[in-house]
mmCIF file of C-alpha atoms and ligand atoms in Angstrom:
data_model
loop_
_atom_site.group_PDB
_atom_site.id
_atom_site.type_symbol
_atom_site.label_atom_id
_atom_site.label_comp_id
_atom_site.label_asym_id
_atom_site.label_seq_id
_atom_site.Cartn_x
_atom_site.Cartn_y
_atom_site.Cartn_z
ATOM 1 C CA UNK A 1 105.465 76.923 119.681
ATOM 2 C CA UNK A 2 104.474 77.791 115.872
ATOM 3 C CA UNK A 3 107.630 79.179 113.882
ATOM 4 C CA UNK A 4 106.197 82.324 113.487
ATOM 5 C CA UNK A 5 105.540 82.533 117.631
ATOM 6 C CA UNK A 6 109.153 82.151 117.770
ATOM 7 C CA UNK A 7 109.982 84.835 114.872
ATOM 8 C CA UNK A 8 107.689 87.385 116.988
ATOM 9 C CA UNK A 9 109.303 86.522 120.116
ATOM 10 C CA UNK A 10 112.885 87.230 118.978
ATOM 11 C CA UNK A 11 111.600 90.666 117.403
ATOM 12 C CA UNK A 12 110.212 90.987 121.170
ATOM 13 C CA UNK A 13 113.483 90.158 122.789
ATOM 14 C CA UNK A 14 115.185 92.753 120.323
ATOM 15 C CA UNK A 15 113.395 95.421 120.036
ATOM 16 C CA UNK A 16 110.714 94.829 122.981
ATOM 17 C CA UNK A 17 106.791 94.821 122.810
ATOM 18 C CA UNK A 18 105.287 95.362 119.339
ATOM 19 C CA UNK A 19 102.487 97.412 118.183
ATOM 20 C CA UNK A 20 99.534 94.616 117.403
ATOM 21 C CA UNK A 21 99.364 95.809 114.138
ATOM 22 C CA UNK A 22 102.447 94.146 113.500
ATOM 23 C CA UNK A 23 101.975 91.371 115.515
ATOM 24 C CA UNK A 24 98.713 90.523 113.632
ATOM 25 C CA UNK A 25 100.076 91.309 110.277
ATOM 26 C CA UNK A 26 102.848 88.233 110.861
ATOM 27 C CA UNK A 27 99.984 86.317 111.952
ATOM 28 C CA UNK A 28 97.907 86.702 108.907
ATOM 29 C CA UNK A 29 100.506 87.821 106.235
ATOM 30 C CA UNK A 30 104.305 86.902 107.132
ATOM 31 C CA UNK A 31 105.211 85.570 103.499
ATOM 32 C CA UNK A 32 105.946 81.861 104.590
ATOM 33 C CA UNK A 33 103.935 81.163 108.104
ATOM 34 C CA UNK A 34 101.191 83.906 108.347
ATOM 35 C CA UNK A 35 97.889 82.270 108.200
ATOM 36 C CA UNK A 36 96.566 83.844 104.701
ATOM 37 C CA UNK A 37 99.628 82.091 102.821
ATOM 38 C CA UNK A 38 99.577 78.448 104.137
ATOM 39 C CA UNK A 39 98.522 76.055 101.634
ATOM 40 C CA UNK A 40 96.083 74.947 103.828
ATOM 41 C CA UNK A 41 92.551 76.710 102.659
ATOM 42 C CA UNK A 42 90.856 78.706 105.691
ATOM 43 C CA UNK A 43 87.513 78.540 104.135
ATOM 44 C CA UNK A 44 85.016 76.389 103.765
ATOM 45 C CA UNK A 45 84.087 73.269 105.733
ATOM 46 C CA UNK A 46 87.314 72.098 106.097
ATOM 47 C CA UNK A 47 88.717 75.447 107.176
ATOM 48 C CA UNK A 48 87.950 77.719 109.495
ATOM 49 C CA UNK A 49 84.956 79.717 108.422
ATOM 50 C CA UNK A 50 82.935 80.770 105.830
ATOM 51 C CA UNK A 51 82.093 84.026 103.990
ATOM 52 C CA UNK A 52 78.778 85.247 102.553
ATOM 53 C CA UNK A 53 80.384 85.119 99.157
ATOM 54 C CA UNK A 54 81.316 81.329 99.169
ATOM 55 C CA UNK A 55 77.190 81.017 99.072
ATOM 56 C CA UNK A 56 77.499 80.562 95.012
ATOM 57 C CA UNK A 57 76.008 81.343 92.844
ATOM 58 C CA UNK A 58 73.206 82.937 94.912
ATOM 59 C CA UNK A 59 75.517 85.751 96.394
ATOM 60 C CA UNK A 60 77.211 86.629 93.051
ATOM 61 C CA UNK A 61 74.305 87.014 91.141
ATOM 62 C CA UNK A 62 72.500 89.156 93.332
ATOM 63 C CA UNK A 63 75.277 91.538 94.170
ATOM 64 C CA UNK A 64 76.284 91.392 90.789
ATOM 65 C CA UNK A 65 72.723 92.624 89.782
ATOM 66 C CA UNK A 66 72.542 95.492 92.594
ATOM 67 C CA UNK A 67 75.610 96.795 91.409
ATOM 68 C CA UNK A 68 74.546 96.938 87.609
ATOM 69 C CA UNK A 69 71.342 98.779 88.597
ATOM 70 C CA UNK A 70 73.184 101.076 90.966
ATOM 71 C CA UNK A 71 75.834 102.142 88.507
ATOM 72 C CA UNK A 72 72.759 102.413 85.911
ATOM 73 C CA UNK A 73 70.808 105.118 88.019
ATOM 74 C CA UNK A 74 74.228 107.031 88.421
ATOM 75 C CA UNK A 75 73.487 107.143 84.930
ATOM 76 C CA UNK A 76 76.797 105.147 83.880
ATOM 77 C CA UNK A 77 76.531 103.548 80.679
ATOM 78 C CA UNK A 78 79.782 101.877 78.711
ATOM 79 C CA UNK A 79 82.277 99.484 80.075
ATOM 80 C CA UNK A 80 82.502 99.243 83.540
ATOM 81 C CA UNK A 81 85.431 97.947 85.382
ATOM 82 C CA UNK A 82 85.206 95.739 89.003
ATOM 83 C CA UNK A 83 87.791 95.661 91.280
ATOM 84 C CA UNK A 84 87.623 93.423 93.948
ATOM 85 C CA UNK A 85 89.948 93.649 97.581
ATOM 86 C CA UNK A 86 90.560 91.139 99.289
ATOM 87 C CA UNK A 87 89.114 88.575 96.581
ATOM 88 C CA UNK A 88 90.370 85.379 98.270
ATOM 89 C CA UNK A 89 89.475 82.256 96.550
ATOM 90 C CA UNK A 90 87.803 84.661 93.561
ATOM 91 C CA UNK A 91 84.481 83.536 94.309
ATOM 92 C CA UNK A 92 82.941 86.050 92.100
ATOM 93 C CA UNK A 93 84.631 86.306 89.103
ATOM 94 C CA UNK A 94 81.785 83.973 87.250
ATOM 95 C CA UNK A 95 78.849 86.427 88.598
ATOM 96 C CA UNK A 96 81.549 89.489 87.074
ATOM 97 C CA UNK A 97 81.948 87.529 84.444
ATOM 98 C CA UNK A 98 80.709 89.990 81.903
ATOM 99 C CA UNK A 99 82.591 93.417 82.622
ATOM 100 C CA UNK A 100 85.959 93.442 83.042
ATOM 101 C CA UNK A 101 87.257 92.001 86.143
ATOM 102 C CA UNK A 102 90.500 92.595 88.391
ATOM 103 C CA UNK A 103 90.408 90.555 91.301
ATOM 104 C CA UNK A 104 92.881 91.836 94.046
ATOM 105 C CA UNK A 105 94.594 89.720 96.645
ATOM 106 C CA UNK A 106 98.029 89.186 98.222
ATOM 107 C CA UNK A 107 99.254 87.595 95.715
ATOM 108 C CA UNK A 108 98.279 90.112 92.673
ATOM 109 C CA UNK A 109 96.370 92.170 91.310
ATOM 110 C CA UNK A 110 96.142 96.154 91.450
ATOM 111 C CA UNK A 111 94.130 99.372 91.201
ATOM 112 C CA UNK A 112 93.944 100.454 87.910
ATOM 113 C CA UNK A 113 95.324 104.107 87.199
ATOM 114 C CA UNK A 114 91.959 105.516 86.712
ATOM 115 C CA UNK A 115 89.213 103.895 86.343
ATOM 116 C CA UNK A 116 85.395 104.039 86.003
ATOM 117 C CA UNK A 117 83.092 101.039 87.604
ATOM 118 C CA UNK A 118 82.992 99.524 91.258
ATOM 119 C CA UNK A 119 85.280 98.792 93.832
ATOM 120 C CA UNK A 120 84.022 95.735 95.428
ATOM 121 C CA UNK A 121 84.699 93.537 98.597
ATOM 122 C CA UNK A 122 83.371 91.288 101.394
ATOM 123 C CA UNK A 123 85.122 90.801 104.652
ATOM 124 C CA UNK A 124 88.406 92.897 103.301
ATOM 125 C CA UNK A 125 88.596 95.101 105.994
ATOM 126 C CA UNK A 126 87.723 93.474 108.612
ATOM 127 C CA UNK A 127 90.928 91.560 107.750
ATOM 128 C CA UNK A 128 92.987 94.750 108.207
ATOM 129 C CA UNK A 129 96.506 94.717 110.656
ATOM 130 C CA UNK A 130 94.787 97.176 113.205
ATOM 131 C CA UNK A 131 96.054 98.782 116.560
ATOM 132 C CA UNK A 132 94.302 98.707 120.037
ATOM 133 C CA UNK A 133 94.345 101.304 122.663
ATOM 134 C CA UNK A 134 93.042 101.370 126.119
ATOM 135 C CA UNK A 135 91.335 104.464 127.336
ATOM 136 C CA UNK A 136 92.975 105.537 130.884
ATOM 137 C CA UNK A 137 92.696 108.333 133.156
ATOM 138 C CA UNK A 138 91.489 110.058 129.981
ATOM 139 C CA UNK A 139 93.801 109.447 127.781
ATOM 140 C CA UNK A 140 94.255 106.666 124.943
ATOM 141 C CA UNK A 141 97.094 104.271 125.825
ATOM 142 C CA UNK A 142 98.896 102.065 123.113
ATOM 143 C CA UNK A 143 97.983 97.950 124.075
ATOM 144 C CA UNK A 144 101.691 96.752 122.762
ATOM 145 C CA UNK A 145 102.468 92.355 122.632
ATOM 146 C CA UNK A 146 104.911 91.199 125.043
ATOM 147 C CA UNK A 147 106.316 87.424 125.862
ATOM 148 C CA UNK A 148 106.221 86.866 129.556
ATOM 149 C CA UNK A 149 105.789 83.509 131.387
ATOM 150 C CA UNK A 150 106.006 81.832 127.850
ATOM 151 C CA UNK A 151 103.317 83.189 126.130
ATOM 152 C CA UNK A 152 102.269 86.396 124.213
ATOM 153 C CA UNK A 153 100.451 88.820 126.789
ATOM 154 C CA UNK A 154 99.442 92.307 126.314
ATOM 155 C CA UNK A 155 101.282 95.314 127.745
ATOM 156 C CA UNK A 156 99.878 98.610 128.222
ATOM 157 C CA UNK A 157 102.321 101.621 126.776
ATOM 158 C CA UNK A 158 102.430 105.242 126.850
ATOM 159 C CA UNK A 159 99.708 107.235 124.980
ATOM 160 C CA UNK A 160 98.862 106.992 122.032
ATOM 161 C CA UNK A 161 100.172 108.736 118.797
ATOM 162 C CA UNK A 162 98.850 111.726 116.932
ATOM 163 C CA UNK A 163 97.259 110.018 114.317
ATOM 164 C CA UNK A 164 95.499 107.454 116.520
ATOM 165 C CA UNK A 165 94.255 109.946 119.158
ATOM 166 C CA UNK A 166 92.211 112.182 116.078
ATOM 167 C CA UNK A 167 90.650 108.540 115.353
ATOM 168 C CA UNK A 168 89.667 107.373 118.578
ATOM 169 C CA UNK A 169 88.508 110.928 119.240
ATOM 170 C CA UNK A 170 86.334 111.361 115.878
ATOM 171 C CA UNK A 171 85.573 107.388 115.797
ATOM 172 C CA UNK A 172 85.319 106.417 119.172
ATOM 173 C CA UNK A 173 84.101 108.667 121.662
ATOM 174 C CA UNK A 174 83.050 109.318 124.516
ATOM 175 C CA UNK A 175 84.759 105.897 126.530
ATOM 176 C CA UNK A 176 85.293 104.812 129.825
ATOM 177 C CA UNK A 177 88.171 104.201 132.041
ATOM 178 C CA UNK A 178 89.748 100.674 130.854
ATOM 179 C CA UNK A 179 87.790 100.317 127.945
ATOM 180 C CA UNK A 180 89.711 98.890 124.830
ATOM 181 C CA UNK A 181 89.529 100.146 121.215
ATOM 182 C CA UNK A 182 91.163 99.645 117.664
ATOM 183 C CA UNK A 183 92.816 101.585 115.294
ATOM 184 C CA UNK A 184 92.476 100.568 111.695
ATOM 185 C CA UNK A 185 94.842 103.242 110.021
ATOM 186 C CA UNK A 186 95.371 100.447 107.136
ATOM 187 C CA UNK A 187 90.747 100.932 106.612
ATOM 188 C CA UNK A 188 91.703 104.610 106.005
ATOM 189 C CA UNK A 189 95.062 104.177 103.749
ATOM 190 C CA UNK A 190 92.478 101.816 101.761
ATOM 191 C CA UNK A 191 89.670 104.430 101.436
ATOM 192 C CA UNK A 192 92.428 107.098 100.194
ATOM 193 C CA UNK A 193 93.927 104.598 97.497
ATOM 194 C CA UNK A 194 90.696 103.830 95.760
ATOM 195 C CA UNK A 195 89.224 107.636 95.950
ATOM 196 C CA UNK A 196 92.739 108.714 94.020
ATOM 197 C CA UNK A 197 92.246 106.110 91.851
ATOM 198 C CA UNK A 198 88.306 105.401 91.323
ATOM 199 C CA UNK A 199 86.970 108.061 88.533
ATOM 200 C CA UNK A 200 83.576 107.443 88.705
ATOM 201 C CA UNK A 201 81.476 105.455 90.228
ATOM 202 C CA UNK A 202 80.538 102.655 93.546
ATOM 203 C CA UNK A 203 82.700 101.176 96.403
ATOM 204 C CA UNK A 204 80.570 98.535 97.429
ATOM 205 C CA UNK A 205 81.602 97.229 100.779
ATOM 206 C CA UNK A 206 80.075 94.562 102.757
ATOM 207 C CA UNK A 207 81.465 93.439 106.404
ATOM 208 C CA UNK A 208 80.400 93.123 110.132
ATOM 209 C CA UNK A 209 80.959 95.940 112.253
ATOM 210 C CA UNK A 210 79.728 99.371 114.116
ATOM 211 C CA UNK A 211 79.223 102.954 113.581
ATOM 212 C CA UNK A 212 80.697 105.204 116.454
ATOM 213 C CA UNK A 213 77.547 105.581 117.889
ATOM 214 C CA UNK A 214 77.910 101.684 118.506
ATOM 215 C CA UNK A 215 81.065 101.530 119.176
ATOM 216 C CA UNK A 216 80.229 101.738 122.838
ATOM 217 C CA UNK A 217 78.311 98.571 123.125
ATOM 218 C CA UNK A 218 82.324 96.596 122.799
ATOM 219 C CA UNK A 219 83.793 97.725 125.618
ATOM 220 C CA UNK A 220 86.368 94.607 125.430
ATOM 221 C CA UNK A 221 87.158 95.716 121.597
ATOM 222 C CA UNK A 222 86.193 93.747 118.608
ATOM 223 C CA UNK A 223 89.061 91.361 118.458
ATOM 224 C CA UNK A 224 88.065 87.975 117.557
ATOM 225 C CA UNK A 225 90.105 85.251 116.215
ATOM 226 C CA UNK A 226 88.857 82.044 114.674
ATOM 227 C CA UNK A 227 89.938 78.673 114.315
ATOM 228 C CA UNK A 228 87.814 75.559 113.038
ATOM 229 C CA UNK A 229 84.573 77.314 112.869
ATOM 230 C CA UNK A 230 84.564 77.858 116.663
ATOM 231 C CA UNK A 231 85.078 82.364 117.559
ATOM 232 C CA UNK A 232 87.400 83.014 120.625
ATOM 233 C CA UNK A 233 89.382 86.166 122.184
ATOM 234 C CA UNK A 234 92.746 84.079 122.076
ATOM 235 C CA UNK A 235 93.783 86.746 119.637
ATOM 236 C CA UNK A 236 97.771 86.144 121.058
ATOM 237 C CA UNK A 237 97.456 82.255 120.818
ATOM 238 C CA UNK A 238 99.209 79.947 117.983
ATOM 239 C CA UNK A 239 100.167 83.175 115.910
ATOM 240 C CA UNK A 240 99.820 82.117 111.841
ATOM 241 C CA UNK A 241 97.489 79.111 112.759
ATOM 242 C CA UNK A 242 93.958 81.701 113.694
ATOM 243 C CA UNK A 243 92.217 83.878 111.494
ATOM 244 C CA UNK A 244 92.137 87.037 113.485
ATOM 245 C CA UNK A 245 89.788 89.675 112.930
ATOM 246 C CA UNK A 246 87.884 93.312 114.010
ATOM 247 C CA UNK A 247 84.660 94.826 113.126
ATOM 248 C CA UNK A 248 84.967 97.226 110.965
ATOM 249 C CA UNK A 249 84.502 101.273 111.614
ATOM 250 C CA UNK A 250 81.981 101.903 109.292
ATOM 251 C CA UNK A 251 81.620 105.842 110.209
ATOM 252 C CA UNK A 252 85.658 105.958 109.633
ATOM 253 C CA UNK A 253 85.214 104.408 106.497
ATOM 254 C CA UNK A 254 82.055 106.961 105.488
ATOM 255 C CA UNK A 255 83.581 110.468 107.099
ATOM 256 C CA UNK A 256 87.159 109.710 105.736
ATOM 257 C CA UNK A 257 85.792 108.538 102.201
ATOM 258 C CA UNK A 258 84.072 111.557 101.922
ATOM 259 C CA UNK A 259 86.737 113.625 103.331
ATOM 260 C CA UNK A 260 88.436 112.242 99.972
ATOM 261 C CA UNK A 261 85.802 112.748 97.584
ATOM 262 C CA UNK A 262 83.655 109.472 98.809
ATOM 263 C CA UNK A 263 79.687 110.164 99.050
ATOM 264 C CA UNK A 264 77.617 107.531 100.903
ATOM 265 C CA UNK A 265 74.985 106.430 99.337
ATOM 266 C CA UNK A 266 73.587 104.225 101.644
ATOM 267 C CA UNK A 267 74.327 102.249 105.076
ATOM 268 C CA UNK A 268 72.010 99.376 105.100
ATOM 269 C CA UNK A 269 71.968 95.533 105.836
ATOM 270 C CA UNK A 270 73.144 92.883 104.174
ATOM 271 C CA UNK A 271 69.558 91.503 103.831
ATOM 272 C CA UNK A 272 68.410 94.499 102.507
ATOM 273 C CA UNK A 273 70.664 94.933 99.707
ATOM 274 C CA UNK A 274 70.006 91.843 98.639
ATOM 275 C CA UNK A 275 66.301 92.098 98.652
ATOM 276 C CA UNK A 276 66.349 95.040 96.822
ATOM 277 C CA UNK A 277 68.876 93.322 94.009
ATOM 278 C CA UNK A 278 65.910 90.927 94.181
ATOM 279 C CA UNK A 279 63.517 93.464 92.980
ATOM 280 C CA UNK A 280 64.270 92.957 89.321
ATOM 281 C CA UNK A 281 63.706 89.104 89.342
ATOM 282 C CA UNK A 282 67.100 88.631 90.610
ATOM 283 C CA UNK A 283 65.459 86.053 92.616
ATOM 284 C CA UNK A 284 64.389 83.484 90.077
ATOM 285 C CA UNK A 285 67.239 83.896 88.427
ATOM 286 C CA UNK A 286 69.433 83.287 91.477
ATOM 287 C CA UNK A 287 67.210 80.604 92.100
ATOM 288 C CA UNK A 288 67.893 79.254 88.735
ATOM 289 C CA UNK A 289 66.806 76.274 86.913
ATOM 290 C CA UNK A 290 68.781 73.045 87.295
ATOM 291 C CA UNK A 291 67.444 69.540 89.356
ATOM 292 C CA UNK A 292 65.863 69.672 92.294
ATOM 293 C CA UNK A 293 68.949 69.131 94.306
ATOM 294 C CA UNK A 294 70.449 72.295 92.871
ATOM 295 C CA UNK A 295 67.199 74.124 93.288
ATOM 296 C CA UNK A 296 67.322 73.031 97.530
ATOM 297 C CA UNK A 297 70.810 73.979 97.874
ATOM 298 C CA UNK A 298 70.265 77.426 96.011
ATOM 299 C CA UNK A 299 67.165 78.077 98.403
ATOM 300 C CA UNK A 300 69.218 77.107 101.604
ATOM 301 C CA UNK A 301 71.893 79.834 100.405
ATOM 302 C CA UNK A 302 69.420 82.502 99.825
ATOM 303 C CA UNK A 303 67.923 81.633 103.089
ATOM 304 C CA UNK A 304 71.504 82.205 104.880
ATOM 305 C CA UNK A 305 71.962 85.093 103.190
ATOM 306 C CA UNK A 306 68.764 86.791 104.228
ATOM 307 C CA UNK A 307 68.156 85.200 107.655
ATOM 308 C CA UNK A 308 71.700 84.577 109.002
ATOM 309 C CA UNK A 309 74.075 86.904 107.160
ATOM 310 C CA UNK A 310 71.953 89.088 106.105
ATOM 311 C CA UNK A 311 71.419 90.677 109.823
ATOM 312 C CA UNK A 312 74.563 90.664 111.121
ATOM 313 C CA UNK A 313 76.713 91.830 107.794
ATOM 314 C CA UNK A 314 76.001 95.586 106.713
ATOM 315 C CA UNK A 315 76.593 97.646 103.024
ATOM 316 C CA UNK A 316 77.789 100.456 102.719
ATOM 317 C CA UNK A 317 77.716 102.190 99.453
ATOM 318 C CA UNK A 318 79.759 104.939 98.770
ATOM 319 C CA UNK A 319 79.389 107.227 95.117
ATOM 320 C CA UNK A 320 81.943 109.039 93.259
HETATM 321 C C1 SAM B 1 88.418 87.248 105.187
HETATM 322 S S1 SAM B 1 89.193 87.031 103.636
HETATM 323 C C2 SAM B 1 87.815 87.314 102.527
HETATM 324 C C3 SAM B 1 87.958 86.662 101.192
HETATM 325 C C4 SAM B 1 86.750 86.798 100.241
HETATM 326 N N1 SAM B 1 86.472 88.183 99.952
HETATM 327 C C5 SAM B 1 85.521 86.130 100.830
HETATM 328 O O1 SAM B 1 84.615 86.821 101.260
HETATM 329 O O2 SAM B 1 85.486 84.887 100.860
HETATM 330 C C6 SAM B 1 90.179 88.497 103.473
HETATM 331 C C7 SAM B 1 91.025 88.519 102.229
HETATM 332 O O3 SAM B 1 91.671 89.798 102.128
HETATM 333 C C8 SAM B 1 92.996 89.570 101.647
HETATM 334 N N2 SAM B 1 93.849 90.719 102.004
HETATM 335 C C9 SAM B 1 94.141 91.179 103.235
HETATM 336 N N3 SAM B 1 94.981 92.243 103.182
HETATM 337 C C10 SAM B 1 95.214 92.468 101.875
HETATM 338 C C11 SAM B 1 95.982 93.431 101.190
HETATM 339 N N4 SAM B 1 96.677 94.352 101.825
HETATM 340 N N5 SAM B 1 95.968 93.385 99.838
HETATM 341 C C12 SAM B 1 95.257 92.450 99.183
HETATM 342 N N6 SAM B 1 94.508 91.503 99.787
HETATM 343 C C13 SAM B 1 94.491 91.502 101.122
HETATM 344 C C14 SAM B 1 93.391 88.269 102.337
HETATM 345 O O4 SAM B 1 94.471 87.633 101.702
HETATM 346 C C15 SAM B 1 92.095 87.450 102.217
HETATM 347 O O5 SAM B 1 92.020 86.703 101.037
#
């Protein structure tokens, strides 16, 4: 049993069956054991996945460059500020490199007060502590983590609270009996802190997941966890040592954004962002110059990035 497993199971014995939120917010964030502060790096080869933006310098400059041009036809001129959630490894501070830059991550970084520019990320939310809800007899129940025959199993509570049920009910509906849903409260809390403190300007946000007119096509939930480049549901197994993850709400993140002052601009692929940063002759300069070993392994990322990525990862673009 991982240390954490056995910090989760005492809270269990105390206090019985927690919310999954907290459960995966140990897994991923508990100061010492949760998986995001090891010292063992979860990307790359190595690791246990990789992102879009570890495909360098191809990603960078091209999102850099679609951002610039954005913010220009929003007619923004002067210094621009990027902040960037969830910045992990700070992949793109070089393709930043020429505004100013705050990079955001667990272990600093913040908002500034007010501020004009772009709020960047990639695969932030998705990373989210979220909640998950069964619908039954038509009502949302609370899925809560138990310990029973020595392992973490899910137990279905009472309904659901306030908060939740006006999500699933905006977000989610219509479901079926038994089907299983999340809750990312934290995706919302997010949206509110950078409308209060974004002036003017983008939040650029790139991430897999589903509008609510999709959301019917998981009717197992999004949950996924991953562990040495291989997916699974074992979302309750070896707590701290799996990434876990859920596709993001994109229509929560749109309708509550512009409940707070949040316009979208546009809801597109990943592939198509990126062709249209490569409008400008992005493209030869992602390319870039360099030996012809350099030159292969730029083409292979752009390749991922439009072929592999590109289709499964979405933008959306939201204008203050
Ligand atoms: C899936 S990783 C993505 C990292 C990077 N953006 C990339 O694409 O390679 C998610 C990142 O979000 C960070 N994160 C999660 N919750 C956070 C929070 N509340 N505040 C700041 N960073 C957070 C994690 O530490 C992690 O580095």
């Amino acid at each position: 049993m991982t240390a954490l497993a056995a910090l989760i199971r005492e809270e269990v014995a105390r206090s019985g069956p927690v919310a999954f939120s907290r459960f995966m917010e140990l897994s991923l964030y508990h100061p010492q054991f949760g998986y995001y502060r090891r010292v063992r790096d979860p990307f790359g080869k190595a690791g246990d996945y990789y992102t879009a933006e570890q495909l360098q310098p191809v990603f960078g400059i091209l999102i850099a460059a679609r951002i610039r041009s954005l913010l220009g036809e929003m007619g923004e001129a002067g210094e621009m500020t990027v902040v960037e959630l969830g910045a992990g490894r700070g992949e793109m501070a070089e393709a930043f490199a020429g505004m100013p830059y705050i990079p955001i991550d667990l272990d600093g970084g913040a908002l500034p007060d007010r501020f004009r520019g772009c709020v960047f990320s990639n695969e932030f939310f998705d990373a989210l502590p979220v909640d998950v809800a069964v619908r039954r007899s038509g009502e949302f129940r609370e899925m809560r983590v138990g310990w029973s025959g020595e392992r973490f199993v899910w137990v279905e509570a009472g309904r659901v609270d306030e908060e939740a049920e006006d999500y699933l009910l905006r977000y989610a509906a219509p479901r079926q009996e038994g089907e299983i849903l999340e809750v990312n409260r934290e995706a919302l809390r997010w949206m509110e802190r950078v409308a209060r403190h974004l002036e003017r300007g983008l939040v650029f946000t790139v991430d897999y997941g589903y509008t609510a007119r999709e959301a019917a096509r998981f009717p197992r939930g999004t949950l996924m966890s991953y562990r040495r480049h291989q997916a699974s549901e074992a979302v309750l197994e070896d707590p701290g040592e799996r990434d876990i993850t859920a596709h993001v709400p994109f229509t929560a993140l749109e309708e509550h954004g512009k409940r707070c002052g949040l316009e979208p601009l546009r809801f597109e692929t990943l592939a198509r962002t990126l062709l249209d940063a490569g409008h400008a002759d992005e493209f030869a300069a992602a390319l870039g110059a360099g030996d012809s070993a350099a030159q292969t392994r730029r083409r292979m990322q752009l390749k991922t990035l439009l072929f592999g990525m590109g289709e499964t990862f979405r933008t959306l673009i939201q204008r203050k």
